[in-house]
Short mmCIF file of C-alpha atoms in Angstrom, two decimals:
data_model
loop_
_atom_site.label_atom_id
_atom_site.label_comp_id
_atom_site.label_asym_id
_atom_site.label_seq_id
_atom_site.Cartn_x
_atom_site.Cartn_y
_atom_site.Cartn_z
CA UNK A 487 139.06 72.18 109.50
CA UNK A 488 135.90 71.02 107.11
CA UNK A 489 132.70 70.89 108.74
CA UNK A 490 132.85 66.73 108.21
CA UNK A 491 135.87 67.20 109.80
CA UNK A 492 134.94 69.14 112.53
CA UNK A 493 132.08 66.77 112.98
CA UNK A 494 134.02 63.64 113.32
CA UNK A 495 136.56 65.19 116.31
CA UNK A 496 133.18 66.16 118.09
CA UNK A 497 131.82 63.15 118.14
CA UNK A 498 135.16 61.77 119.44
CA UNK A 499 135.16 64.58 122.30
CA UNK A 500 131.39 63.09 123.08
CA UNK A 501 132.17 59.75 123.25
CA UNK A 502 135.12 60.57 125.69
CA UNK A 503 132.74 62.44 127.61
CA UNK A 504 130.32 59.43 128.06
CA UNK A 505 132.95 58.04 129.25
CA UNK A 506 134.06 60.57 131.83
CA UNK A 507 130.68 60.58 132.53
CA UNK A 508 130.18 56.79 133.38
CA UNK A 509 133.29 57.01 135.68
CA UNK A 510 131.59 59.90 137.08
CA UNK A 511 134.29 62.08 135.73
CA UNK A 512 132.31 64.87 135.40
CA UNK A 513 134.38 67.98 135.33
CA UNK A 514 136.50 65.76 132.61
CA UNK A 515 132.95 65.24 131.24
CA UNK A 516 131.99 68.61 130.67
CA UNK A 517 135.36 69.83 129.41
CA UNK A 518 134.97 67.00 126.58
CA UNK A 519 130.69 67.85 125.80
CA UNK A 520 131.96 72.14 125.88
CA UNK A 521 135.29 71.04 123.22
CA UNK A 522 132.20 69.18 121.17
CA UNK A 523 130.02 71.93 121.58
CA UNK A 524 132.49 74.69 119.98
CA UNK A 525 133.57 72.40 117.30
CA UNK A 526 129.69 71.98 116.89
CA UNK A 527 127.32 74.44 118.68
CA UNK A 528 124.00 73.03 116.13
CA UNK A 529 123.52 69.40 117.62
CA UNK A 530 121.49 69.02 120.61
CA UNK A 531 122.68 66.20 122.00
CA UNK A 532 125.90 67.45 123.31
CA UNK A 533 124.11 70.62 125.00
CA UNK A 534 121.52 67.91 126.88
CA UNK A 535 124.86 65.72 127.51
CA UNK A 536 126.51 68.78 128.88
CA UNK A 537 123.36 69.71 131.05
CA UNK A 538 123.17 65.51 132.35
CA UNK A 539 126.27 66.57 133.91
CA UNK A 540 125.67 69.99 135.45
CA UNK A 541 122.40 68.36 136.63
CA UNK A 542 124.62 65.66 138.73
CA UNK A 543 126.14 68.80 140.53
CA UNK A 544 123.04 70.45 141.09
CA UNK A 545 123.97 73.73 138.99
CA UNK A 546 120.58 74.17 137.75
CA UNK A 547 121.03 77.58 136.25
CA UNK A 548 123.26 75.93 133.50
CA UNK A 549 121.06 73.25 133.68
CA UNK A 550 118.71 75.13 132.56
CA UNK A 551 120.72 77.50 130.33
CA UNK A 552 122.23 74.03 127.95
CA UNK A 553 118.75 72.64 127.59
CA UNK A 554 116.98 76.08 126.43
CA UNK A 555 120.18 76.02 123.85
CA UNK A 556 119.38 71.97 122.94
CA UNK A 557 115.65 72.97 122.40
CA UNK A 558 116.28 75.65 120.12
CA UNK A 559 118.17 73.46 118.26
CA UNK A 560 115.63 70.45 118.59
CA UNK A 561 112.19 71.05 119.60
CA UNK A 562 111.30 67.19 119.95
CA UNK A 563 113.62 66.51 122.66
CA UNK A 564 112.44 64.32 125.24
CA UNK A 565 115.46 64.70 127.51
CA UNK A 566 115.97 68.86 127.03
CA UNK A 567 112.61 69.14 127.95
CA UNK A 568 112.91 67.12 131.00
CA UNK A 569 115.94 68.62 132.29
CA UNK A 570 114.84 72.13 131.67
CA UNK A 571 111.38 71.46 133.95
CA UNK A 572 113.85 69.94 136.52
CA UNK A 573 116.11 73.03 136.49
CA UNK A 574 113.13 75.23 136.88
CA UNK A 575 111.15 73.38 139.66
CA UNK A 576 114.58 73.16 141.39
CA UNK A 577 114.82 76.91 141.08
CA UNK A 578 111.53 77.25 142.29
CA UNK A 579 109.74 78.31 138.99
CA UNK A 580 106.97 75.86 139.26
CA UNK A 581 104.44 76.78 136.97
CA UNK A 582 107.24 77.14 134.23
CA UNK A 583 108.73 73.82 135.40
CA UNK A 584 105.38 71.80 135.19
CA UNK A 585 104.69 73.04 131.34
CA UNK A 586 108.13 71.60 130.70
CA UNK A 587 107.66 68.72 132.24
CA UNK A 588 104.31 68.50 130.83
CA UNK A 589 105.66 68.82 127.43
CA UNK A 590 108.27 65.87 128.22
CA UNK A 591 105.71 63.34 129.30
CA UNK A 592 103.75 64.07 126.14
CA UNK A 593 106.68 64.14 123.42
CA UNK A 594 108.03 60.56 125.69
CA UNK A 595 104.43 58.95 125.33
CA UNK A 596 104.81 59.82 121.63
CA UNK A 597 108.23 58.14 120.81
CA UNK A 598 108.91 55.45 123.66
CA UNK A 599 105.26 55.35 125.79
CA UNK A 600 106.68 51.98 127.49
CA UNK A 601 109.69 53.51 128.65
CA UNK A 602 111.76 54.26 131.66
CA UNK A 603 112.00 57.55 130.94
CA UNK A 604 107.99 58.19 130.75
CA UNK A 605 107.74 56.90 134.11
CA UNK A 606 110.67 59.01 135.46
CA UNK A 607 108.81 62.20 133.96
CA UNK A 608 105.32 61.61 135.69
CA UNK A 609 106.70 60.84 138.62
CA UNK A 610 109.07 63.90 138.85
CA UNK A 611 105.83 65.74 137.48
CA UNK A 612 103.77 64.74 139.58
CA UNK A 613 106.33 65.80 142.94
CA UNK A 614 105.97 69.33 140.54
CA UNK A 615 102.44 69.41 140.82
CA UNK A 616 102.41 68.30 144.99
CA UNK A 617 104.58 71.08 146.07
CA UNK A 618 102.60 73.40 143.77
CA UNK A 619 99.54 72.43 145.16
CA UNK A 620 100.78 72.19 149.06
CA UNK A 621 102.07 75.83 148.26
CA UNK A 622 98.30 77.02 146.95
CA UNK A 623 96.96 74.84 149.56
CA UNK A 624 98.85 76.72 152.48
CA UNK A 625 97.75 80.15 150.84
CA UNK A 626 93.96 78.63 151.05
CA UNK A 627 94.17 77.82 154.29
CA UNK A 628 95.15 81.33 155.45
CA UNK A 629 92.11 83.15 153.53
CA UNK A 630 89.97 80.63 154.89
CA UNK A 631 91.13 81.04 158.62
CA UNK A 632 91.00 84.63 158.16
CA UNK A 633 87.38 84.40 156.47
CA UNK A 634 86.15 82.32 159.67
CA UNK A 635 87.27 84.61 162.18
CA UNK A 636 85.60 87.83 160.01
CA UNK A 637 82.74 85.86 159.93
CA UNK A 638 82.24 84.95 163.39
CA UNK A 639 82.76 88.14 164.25
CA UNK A 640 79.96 89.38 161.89
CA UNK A 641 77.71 87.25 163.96
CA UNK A 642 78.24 87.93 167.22
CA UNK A 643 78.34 91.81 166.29
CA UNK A 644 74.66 91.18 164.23
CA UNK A 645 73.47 89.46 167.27
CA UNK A 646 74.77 91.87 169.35
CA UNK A 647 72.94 94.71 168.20
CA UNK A 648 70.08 92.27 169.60
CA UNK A 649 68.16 92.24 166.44
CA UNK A 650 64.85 89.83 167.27
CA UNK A 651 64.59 87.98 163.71
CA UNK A 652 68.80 86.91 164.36
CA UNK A 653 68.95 82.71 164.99
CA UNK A 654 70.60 81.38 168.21
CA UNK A 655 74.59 82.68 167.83
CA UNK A 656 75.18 78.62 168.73
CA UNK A 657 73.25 77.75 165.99
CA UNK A 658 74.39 79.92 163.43
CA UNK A 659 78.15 79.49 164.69
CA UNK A 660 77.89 75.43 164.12
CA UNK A 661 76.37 75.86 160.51
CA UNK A 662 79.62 78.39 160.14
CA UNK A 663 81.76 75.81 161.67
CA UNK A 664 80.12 73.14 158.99
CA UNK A 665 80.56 75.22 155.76
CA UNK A 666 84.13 76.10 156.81
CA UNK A 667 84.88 71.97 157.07
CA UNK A 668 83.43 71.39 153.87
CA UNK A 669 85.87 74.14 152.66
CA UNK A 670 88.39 72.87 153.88
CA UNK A 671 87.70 68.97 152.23
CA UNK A 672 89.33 70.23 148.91
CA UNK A 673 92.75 70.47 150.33
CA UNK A 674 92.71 66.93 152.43
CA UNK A 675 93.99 64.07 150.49
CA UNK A 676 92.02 61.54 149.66
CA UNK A 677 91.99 57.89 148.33
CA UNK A 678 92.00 56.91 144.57
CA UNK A 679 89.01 55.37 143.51
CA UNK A 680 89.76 51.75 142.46
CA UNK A 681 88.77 52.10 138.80
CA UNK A 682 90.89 54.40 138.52
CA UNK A 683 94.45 52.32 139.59
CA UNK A 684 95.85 49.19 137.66
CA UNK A 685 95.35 46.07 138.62
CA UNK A 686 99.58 45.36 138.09
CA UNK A 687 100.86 48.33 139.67
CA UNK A 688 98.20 49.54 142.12
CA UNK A 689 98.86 52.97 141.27
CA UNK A 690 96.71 55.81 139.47
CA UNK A 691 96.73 55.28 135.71
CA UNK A 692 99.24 57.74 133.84
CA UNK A 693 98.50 55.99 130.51
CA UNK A 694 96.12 53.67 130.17
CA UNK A 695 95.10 50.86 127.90
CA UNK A 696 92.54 49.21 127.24
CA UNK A 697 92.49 44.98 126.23
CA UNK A 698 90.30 43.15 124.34
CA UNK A 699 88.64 41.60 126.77
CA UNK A 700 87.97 44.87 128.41
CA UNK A 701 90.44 45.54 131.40
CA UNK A 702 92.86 48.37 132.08
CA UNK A 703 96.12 48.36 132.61
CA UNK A 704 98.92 50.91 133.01
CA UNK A 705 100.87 51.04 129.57
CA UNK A 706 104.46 50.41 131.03
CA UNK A 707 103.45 47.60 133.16
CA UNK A 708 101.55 45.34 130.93
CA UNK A 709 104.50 46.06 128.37
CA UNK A 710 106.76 45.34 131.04
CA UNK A 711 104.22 41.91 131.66
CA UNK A 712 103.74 40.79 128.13
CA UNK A 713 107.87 41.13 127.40
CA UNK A 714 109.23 39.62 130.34
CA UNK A 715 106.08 36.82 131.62
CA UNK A 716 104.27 35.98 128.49
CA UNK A 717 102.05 37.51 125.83
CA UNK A 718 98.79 36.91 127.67
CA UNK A 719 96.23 38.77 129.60
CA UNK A 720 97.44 38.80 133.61
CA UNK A 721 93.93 38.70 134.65
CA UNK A 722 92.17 36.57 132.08
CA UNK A 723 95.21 34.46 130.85
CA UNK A 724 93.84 35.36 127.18
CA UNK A 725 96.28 35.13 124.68
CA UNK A 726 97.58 39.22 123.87
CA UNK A 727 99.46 40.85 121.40
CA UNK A 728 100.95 44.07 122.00
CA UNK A 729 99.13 45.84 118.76
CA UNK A 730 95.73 44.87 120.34
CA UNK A 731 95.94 47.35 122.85
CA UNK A 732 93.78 50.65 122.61
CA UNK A 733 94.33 53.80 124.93
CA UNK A 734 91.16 54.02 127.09
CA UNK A 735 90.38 58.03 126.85
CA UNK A 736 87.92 57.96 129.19
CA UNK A 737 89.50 56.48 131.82
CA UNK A 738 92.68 59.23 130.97
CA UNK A 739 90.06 61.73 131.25
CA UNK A 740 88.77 60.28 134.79
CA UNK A 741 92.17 60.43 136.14
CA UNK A 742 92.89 63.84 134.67
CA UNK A 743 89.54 65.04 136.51
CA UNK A 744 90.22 63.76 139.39
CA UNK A 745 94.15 65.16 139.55
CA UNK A 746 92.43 68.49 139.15
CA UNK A 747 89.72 68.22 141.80
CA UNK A 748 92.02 66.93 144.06
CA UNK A 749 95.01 68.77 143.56
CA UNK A 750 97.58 66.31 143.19
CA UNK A 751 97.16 65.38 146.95
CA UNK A 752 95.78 61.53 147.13
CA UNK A 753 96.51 58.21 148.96
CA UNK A 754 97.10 55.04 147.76
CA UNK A 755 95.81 52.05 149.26
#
């Protein structure tokens, strides 16, 4: 068979495979996507169609396995790069997960920043980055409990020796107490600030922009405002245009500052 040949009955095994896939058919799917795949190992697409459909039966190691494969093949894939940092957070590779993920959200922001698919991505990445923190959070907590106690009993074993320039062991235990509880701040969640939250979705920013008459929005949501209510600014009623909006940087950087101080772990109102 020529390769144009080939070509053609792949594409034919992939569209049955959508298919199969849509009637959640997905042993039928895979069968279809791996017949595709051997007729045509170099395109991407069937390997991240494949892994769609190991994903809905949790296999993650071929999850994983299919999208390395699809990467290889196309570096710029939003979806292989997704997959792959679901596969590995699911299999409990966080750190390796997160870059993935990382690198999803930034090639998505690149090629469709209003879409779905962004907004899937920071939210899964952002469930990466909680359990990663809770995880370094717990190990704080332990050091720091085990710090307390050694230090407490540093005092009372100073004091003990009944040296006369030692403080009142009350005293010096409270001020222990109070440097411990400041500590301890860094791993409590904590509210967003308002300036950093749109005013549509009442969430923390993930991409900003900025409108001419100076407000903030998410990205996704005023898109989602200007295509389905009107081209107009929802706070001042302005008339908008989609090409007048300007990333705000320093509000990105805010957020990204505060993610990092905070871990990850905040409230919103």
């Amino acid at each position: 068979m020529s390769p144009a040949a080939s070509k053609r009955q792949a594409d034919l095994l992939k569209q049955e495979g959508n298919a199969f896939f849509q009637k959640e058919r997905i042993s039928a799917a895979i069968d279809a996507y791996t017949g595709a795949i051997t007729l045509c190992p170099n395109v991407a697409v069937y390997w991240t169609n494949r892994a769609l459909c190991y994903k809905k039966r949790n296999e993650w190691t071929k999850v994983e396995e299919d999208c390395r494969t699809a990467i290889q093949l196309e570096n710029h894939s939003v979806k292989a790069h997704y997959m792959l940092g679901l596969a590995l957070v699911n299999r409990q590779k966080l750190s390796e997960g997160i870059k993935a993920l990382e690198k999803s959200l930034e090639l998505g922001r690149g090629a469709h920043p209003a879409s779905y698919m962004v907004e899937a991505i920071w939210q899964q990445l952002s469930k990466a980055k909680y359990i990663e923190w809770e995880s370094l959070s717990r190990e704080r907590a332990t050091q720091l409990r085990k710090l307390k106690v050694a230090c407490k009993e540093a005092i009372c074993n100073y004091n003990s020796l009944g040296n006369p320039a030692a403080d009142a062991p009350e005293e010096q235990l409270n001020e222990l107490e109070e440097v411990f509880k400041k500590a301890a701040k860094t791993d409590t969640p904590t509210e967003v600030p308002d300036h950093l939250c749109c005013k549509i979705t009442l969430d923390i920013f993930r991409d900003p922009v900025i409108t001419p008459s100076g407000i903030t929005y998410e990205r996704a949501a005023l898109f989602g405002h200007l295509h389905m209510v009107g081209k107009f600014d929802p706070v001042t009623r302005e008339a908008l245009e989609p090409h007048q909006l300007v990333p705000n940087l320093a509000i990105k950087e805010a957020v990204d500052s505060f993610l990092s101080e905070h871990g990850w772990a905040y409230k919103i109102r």
